[in-house]
Tab-separated table of C-alpha atoms and ligand atoms in Angstrom:
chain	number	residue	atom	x	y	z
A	210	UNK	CA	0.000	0.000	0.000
A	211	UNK	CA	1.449	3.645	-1.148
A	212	UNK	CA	1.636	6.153	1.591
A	213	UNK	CA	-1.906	7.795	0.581
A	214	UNK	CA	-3.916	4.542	0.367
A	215	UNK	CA	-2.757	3.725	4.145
A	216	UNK	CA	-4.316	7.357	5.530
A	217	UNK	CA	-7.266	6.122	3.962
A	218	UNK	CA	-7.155	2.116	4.805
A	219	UNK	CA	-4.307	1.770	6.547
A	220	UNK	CA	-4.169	0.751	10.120
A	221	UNK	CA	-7.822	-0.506	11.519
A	222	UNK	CA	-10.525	1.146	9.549
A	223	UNK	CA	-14.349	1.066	10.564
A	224	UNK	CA	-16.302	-0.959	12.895
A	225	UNK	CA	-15.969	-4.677	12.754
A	226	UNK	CA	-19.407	-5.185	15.238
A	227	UNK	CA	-21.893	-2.141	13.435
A	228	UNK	CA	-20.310	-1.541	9.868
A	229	UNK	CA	-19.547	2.241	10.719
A	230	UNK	CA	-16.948	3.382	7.877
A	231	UNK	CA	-15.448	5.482	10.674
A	232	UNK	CA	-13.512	4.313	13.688
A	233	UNK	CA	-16.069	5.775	16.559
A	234	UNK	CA	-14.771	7.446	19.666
A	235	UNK	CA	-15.179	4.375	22.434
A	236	UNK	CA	-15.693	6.854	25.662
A	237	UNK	CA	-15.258	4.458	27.939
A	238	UNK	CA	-12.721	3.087	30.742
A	239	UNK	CA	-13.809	-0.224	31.462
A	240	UNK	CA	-14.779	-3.618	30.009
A	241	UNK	CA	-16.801	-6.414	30.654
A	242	UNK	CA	-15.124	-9.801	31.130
A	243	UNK	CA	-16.897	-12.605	30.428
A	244	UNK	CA	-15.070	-14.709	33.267
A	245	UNK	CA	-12.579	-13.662	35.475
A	246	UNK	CA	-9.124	-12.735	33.316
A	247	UNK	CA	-11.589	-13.499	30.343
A	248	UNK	CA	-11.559	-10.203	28.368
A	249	UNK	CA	-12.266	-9.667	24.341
A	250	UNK	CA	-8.748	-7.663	24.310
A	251	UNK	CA	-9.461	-4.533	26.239
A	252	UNK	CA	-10.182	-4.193	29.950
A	253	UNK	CA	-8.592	-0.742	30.823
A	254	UNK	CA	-8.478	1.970	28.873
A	255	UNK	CA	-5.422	3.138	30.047
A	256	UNK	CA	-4.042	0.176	28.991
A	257	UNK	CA	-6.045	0.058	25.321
A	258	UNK	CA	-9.146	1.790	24.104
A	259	UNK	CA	-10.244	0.564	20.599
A	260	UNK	CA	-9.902	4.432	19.221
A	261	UNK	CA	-6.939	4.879	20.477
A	262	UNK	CA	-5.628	1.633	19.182
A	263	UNK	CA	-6.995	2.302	15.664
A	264	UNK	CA	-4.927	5.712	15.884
A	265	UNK	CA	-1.849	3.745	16.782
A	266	UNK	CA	-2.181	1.177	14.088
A	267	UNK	CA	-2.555	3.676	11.343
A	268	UNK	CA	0.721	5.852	12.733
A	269	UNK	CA	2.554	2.579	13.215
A	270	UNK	CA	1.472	1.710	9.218
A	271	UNK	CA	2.419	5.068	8.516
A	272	UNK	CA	5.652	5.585	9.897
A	273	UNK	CA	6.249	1.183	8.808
A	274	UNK	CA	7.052	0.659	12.386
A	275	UNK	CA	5.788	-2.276	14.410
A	276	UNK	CA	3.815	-0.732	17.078
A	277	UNK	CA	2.498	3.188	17.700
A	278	UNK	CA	1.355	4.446	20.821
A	279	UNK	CA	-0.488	7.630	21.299
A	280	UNK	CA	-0.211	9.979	24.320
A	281	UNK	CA	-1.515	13.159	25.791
A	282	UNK	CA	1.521	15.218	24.177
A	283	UNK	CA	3.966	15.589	22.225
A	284	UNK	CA	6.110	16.581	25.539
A	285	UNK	CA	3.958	13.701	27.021
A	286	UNK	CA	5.556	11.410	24.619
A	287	UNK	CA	9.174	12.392	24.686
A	288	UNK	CA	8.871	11.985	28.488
A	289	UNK	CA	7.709	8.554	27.763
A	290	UNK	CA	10.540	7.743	25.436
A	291	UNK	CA	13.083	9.124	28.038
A	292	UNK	CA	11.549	6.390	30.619
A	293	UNK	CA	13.555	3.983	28.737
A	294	UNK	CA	16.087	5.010	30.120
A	295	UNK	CA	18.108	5.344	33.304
A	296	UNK	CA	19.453	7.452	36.127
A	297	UNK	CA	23.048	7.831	34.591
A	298	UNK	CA	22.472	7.411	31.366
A	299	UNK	CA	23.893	9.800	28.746
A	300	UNK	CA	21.624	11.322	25.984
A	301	UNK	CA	22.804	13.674	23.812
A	302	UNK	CA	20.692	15.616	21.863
A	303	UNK	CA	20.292	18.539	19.104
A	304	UNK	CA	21.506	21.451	20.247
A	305	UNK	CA	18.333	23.213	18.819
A	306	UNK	CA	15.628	20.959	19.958
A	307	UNK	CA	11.876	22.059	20.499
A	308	UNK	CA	11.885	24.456	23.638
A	309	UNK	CA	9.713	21.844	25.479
A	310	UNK	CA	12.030	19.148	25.093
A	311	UNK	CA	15.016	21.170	26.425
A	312	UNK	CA	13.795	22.012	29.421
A	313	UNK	CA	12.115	18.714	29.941
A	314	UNK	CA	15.992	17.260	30.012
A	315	UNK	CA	17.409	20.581	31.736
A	316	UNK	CA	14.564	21.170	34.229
A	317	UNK	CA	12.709	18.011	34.964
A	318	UNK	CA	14.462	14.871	34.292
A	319	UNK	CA	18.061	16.338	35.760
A	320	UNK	CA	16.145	15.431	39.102
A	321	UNK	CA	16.817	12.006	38.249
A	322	UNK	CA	20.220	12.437	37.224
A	323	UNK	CA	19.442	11.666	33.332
A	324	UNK	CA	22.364	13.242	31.740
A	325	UNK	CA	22.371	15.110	29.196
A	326	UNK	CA	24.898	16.833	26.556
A	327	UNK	CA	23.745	19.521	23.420
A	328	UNK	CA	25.561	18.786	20.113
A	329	UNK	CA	24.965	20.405	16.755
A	330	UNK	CA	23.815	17.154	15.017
A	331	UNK	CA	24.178	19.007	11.260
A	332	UNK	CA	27.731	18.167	12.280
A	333	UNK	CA	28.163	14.047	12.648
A	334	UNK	CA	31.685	14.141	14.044
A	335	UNK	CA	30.700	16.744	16.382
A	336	UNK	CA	28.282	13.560	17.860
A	337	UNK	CA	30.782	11.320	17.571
A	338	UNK	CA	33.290	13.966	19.475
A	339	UNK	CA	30.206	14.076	22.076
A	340	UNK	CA	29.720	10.549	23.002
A	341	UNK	CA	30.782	9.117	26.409
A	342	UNK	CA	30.842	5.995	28.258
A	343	UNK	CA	27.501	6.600	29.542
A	344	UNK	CA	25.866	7.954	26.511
A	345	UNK	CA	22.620	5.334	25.398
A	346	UNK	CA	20.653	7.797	23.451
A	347	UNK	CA	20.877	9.854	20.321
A	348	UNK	CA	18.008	12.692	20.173
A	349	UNK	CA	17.910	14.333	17.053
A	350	UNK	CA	15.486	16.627	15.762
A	351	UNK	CA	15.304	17.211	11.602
A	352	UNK	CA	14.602	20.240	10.333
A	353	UNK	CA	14.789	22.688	13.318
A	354	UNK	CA	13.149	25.392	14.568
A	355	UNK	CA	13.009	28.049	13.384
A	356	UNK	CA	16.147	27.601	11.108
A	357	UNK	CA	15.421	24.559	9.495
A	358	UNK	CA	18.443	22.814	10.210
A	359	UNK	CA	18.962	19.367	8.441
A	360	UNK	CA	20.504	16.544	10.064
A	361	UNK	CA	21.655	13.578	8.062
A	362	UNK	CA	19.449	10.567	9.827
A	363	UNK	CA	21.125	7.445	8.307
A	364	UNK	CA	25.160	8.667	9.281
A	365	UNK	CA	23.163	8.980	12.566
A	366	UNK	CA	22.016	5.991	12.637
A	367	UNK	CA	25.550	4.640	11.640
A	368	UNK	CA	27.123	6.572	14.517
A	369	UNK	CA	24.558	5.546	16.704
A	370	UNK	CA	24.910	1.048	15.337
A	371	UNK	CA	28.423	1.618	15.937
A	372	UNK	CA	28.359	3.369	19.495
A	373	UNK	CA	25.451	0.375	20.519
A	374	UNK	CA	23.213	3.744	21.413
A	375	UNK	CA	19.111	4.402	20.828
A	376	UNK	CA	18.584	6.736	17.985
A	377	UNK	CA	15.002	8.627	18.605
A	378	UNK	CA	14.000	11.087	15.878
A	379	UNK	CA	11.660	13.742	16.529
A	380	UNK	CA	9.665	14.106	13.000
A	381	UNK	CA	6.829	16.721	13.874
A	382	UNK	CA	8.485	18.880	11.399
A	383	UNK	CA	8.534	16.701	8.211
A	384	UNK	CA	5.642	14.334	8.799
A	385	UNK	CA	5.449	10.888	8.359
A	386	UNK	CA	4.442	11.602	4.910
A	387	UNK	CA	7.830	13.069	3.494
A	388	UNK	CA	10.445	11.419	5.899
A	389	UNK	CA	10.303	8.242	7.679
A	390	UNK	CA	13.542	8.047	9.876
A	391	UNK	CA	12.800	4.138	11.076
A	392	UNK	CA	13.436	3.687	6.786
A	393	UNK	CA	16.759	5.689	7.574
A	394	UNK	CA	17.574	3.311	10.314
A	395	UNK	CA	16.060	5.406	13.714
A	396	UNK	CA	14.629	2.871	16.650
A	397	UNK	CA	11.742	5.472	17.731
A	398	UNK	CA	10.068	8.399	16.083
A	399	UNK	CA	7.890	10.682	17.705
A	400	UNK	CA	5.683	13.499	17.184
A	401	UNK	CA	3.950	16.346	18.261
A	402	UNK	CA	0.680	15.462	16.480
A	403	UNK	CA	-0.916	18.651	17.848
A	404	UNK	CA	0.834	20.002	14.911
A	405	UNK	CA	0.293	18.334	10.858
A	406	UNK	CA	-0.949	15.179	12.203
A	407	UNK	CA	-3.719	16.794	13.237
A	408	UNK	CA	-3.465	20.005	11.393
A	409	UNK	CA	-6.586	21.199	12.753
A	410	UNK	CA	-5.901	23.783	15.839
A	411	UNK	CA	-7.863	21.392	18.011
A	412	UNK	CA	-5.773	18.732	19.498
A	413	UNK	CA	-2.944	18.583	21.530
A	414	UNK	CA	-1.127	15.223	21.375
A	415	UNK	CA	1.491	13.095	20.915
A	416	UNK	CA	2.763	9.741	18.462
A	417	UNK	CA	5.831	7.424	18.880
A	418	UNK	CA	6.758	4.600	16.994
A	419	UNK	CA	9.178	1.788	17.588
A	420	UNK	CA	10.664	-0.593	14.928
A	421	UNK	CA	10.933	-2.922	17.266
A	422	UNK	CA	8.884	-5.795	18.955
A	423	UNK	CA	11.020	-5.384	21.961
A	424	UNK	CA	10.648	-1.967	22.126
A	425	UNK	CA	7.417	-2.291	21.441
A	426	UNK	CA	7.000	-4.451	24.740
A	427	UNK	CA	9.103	-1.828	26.456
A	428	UNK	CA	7.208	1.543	25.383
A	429	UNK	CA	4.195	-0.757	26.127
A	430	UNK	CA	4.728	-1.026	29.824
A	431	UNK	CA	6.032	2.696	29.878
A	432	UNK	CA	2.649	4.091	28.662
A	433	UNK	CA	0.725	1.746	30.719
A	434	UNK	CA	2.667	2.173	33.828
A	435	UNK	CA	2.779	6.364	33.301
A	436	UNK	CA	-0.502	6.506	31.992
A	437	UNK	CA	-0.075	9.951	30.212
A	438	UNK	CA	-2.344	8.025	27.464
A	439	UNK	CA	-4.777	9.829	24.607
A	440	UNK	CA	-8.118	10.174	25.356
A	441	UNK	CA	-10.397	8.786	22.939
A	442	UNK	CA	-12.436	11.708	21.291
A	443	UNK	CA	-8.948	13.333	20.791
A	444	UNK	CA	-7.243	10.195	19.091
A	445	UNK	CA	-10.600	10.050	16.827
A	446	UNK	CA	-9.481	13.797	15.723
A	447	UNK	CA	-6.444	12.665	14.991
A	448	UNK	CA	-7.582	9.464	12.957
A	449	UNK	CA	-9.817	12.287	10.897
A	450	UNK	CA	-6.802	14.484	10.290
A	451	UNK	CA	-4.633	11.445	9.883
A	452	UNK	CA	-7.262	10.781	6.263
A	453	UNK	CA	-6.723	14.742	4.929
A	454	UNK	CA	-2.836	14.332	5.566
A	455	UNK	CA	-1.306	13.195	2.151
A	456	UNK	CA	-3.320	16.187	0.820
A	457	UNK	CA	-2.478	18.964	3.321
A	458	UNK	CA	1.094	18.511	3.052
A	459	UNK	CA	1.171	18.103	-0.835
A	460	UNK	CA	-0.934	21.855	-0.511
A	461	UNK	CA	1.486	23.085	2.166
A	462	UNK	CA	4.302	22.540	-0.263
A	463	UNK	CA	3.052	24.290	-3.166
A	464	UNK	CA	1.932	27.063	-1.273
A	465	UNK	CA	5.779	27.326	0.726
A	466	UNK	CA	7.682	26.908	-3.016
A	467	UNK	CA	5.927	29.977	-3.778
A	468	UNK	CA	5.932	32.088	-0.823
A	469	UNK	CA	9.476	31.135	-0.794
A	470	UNK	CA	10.104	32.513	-4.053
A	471	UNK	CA	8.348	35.693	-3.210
A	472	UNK	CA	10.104	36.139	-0.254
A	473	UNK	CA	13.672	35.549	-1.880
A	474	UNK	CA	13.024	38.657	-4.314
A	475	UNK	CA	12.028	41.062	-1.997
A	476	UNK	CA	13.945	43.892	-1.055
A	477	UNK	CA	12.990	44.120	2.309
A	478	UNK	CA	13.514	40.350	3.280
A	479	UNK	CA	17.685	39.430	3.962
A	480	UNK	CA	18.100	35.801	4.133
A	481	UNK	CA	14.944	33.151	4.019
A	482	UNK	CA	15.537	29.647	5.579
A	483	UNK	CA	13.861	27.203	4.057
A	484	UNK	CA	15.477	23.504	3.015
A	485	UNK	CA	13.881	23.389	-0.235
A	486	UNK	CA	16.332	26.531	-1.336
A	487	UNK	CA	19.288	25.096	-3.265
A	488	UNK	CA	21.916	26.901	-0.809
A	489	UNK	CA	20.637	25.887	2.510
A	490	UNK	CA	23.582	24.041	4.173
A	491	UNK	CA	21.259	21.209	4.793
A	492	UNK	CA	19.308	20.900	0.957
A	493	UNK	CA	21.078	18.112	-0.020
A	494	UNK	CA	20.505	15.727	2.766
A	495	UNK	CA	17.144	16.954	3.534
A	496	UNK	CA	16.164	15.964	-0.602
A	497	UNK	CA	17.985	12.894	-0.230
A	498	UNK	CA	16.213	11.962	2.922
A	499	UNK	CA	13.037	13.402	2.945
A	500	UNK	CA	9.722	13.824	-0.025
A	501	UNK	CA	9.043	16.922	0.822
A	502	UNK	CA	10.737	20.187	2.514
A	503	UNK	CA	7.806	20.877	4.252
A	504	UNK	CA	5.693	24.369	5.499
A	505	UNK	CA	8.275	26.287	7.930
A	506	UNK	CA	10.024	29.115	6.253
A	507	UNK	CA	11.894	31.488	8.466
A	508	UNK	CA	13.074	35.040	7.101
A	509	UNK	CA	14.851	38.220	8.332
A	510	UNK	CA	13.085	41.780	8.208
A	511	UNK	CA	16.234	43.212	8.998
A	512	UNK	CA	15.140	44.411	12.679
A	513	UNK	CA	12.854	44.051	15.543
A	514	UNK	CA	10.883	46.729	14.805
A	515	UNK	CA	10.146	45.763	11.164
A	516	UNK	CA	9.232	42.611	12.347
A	517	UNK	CA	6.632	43.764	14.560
A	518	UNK	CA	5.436	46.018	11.691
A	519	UNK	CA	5.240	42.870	9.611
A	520	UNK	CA	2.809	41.366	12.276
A	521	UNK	CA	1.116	43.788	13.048
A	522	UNK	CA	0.116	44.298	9.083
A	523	UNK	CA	-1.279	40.453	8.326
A	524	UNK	CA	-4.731	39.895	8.167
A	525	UNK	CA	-4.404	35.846	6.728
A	526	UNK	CA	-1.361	34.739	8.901
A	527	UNK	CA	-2.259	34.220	12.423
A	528	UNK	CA	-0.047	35.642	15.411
A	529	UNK	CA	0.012	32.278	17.124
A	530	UNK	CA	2.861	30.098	18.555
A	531	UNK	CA	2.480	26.285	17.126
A	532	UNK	CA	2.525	25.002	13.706
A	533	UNK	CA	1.282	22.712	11.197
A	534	UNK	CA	-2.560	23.614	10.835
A	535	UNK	CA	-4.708	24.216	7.682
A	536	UNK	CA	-4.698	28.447	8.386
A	537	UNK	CA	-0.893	30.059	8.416
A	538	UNK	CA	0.812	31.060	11.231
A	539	UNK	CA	3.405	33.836	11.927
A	540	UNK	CA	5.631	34.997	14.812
A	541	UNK	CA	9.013	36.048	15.809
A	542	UNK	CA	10.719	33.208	17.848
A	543	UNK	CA	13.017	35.956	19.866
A	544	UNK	CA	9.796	37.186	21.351
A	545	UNK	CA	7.534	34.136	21.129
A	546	UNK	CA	9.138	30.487	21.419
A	547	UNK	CA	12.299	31.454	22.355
A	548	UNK	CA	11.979	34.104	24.324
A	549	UNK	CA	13.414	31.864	27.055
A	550	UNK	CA	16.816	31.694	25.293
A	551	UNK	CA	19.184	34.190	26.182
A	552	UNK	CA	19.786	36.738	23.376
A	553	UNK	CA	23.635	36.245	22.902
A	554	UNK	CA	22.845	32.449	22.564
A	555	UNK	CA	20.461	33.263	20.169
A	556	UNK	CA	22.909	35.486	18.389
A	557	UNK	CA	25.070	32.742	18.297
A	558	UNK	CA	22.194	30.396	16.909
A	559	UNK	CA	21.055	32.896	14.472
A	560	UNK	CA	17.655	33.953	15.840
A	561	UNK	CA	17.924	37.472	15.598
A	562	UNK	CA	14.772	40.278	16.724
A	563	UNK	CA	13.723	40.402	12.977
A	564	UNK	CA	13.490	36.583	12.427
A	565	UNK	CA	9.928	36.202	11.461
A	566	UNK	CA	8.400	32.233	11.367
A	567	UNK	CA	5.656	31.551	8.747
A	568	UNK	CA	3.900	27.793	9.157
A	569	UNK	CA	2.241	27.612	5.817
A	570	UNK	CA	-1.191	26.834	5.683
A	571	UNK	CA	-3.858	25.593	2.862
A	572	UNK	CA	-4.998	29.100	1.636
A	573	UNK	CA	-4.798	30.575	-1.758
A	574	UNK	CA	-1.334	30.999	-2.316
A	575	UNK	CA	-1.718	34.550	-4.112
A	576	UNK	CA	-3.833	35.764	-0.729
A	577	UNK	CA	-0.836	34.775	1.085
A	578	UNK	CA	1.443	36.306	-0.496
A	579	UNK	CA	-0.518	39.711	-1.159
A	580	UNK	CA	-0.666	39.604	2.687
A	581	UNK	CA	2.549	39.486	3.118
A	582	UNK	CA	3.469	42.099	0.183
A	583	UNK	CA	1.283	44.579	1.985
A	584	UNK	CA	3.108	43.664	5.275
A	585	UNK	CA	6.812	43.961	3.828
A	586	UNK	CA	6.122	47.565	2.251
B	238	LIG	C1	5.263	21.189	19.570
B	238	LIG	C2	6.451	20.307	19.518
B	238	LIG	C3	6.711	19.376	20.533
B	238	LIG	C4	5.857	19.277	21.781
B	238	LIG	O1	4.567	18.863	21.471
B	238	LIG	P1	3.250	19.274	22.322
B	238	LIG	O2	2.174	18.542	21.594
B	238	LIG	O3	3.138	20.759	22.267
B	238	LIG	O4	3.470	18.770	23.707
B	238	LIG	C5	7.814	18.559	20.390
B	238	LIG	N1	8.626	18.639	19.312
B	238	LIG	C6	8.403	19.527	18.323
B	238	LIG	C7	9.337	19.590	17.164
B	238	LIG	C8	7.316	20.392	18.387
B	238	LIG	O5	7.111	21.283	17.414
């Protein structure tokens, strides 16, 4: 089955006792057994709920894992992943990872002495220079935010064969429709589906998928024993966004090529990140690895101000933090998602004031980019 068919009859579609075409939203927490230990394959919902399974068959399909579990998060999820591991163990991690998932391993799980080291994973022998006796994890995140950078997921996965460590790829950015890092040799992906999985503005969750049937087991008894599971009405949105994918992204695309373009010819507008643009450090690996380049374009207004002149002009681009959703998004990450970064780190990374984030939605193209022509004046 090609990658559209399976949002469409991939995973478990319909309802095997009624006929329903859709999966429906099992609200519920308990099921009857018909004797003691006697159950028809569900008697927790913590521990399954036919929605949510449905939802993690279809990601697990989608991402040609072996098992997908769903959880309250996408921070919900990364937790989870970091459960498989140990007080003392070493994880080392993109240096720009999503805010969330930086101070999860600088705030939070530094309580329980999970170790941690930052590495610029564009660079491979800058992880290889990073790895100590400790170190059981690789963490990468491909393409960035909000600078897009690419890193090479199959010299990871070499680095991490060879070093006997767990290579986790966060995907929210690329989707499991135009890069599938367990293909690239990656033991877990994850997501924050609150963002194209769901591609609604209504959801807030989280996907991981394991290549393995031991990790599998593993992840299993981590979601069951730290229950930050995904309700069912909110894994049945995600099933209904999961069907509109394929078509989203393919939309999202179009509508970034030429925005992109725009954006590149403007006076006003210094440098545009975007991997799709044939001199972004990270083009070639992020063609060679991934089908798409995806909706995120960043660009520099040249200055803090014109930035907030820029925002304060759209009328189709929301001012909204998150990504990923049918309508566009825009904001300035030095004053929005990493505001928490201090400003000569972000010098050093790049995000100046004027950095302005677009996440490309399904509008008209040309209404986009009059917005932004009007904006940019
Ligand atoms: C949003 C995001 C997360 C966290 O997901 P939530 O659903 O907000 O908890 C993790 N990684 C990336 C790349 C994200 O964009």
């Amino acid at each position: 089955m090609r990658a559209k068919t399976k949002m469409i009859h991939g995973g478990i579609t319909g309802d095997e006792a009624t006929g329903a075409v859709s999966v429906p939203i099992y609200q519920v927490s308990t099921y009857k057994q018909d004797s003691v230990g006697n159950h028809r394959g569900y008697e927790y919902s913590r521990t399954g709920n036919p929605t949510r399974h449905a939802l993690e068959t279809v990601i697990a399909d989608l991402e040609n894992g072996k098992a997908g579990f769903a959880f309250g998060s996408g921070m919900a999820a990364v937790t989870s992943v970091m459960m498989l591991l140990q007080a003392n163990d070493h994880v080392l991690m993109t240096d720009d990872v999503y805010g969330g998932s930086y101070r999860l391993m600088t705030k939070v799980l530094n309580r329980f002495d999970l170790d941690h080291t930052f590495v610029d994973t564009s660079y491979p022998e800058k992880v290889e220079a990073a790895i100590q006796n400790n170190t059981k994890a690789l963490f990468v995140e491909t393409p960035t935010n909000p600078l897009l950078k690419i890193t090479n997921i199959k010299k990871m996965s070499e680095i991490a064969k060879k070093h006997d460590l767990l290579l986790i790829v966060d995907n929210t950015f690329a989707t499991p429709y135009w890069q599938n890092p367990l293909e690239l040799g990656a033991d877990i992906v994850l997501h924050s589906a609150t963002k194209y999985i769901g591609g609604h503005s209504d959801v807030v969750s989280g996907l991981v998928i394991v290549g393995t049937e031991a990790l599998a087991e593993e992840l299993h008894f981590i979601q069951n024993s730290v229950g930050a599971v995904l309700g069912p009405q909110d894994s049945w949105l995600l099933l209904r966004g999961i069907k509109t994918l394929a078509l989203r992204m393919e939309a999202i695309e179009k509508n970034s090529q030429k925005i992109v373009e725009f954006l590149q010819n403007h006076d006003n507008v210094s440098t545009v990140y975007y991997p799709g643009i044939k001199d972004h450090r990270g083009h070639d690996i992020a063609a060679s690895q991934a089908k798409g380049f995806g909706g995120m374009i960043s660009f520099d207004a040249g200055s803090g101000e014109k930035a907030d002149q820029v925002l304060s002009r759209v009328k189709y681009f929301t001012l909204a933090e998150s990504l990923g959703a049918v309508e566009s998004l825009i904001s300035v990450p030095a004053k929005m998602t990493h505001a928490s970064i201090p400003a000569d780190r972000r010098d050093e990374l790049g995000i100046t004031d004027g950095l302005i984030r677009l996440s490309v939605g399904i509008e008209d193209a040309d209404d986009l980019i009059e917005d932004l022509k009007v904006a940019l004046k």
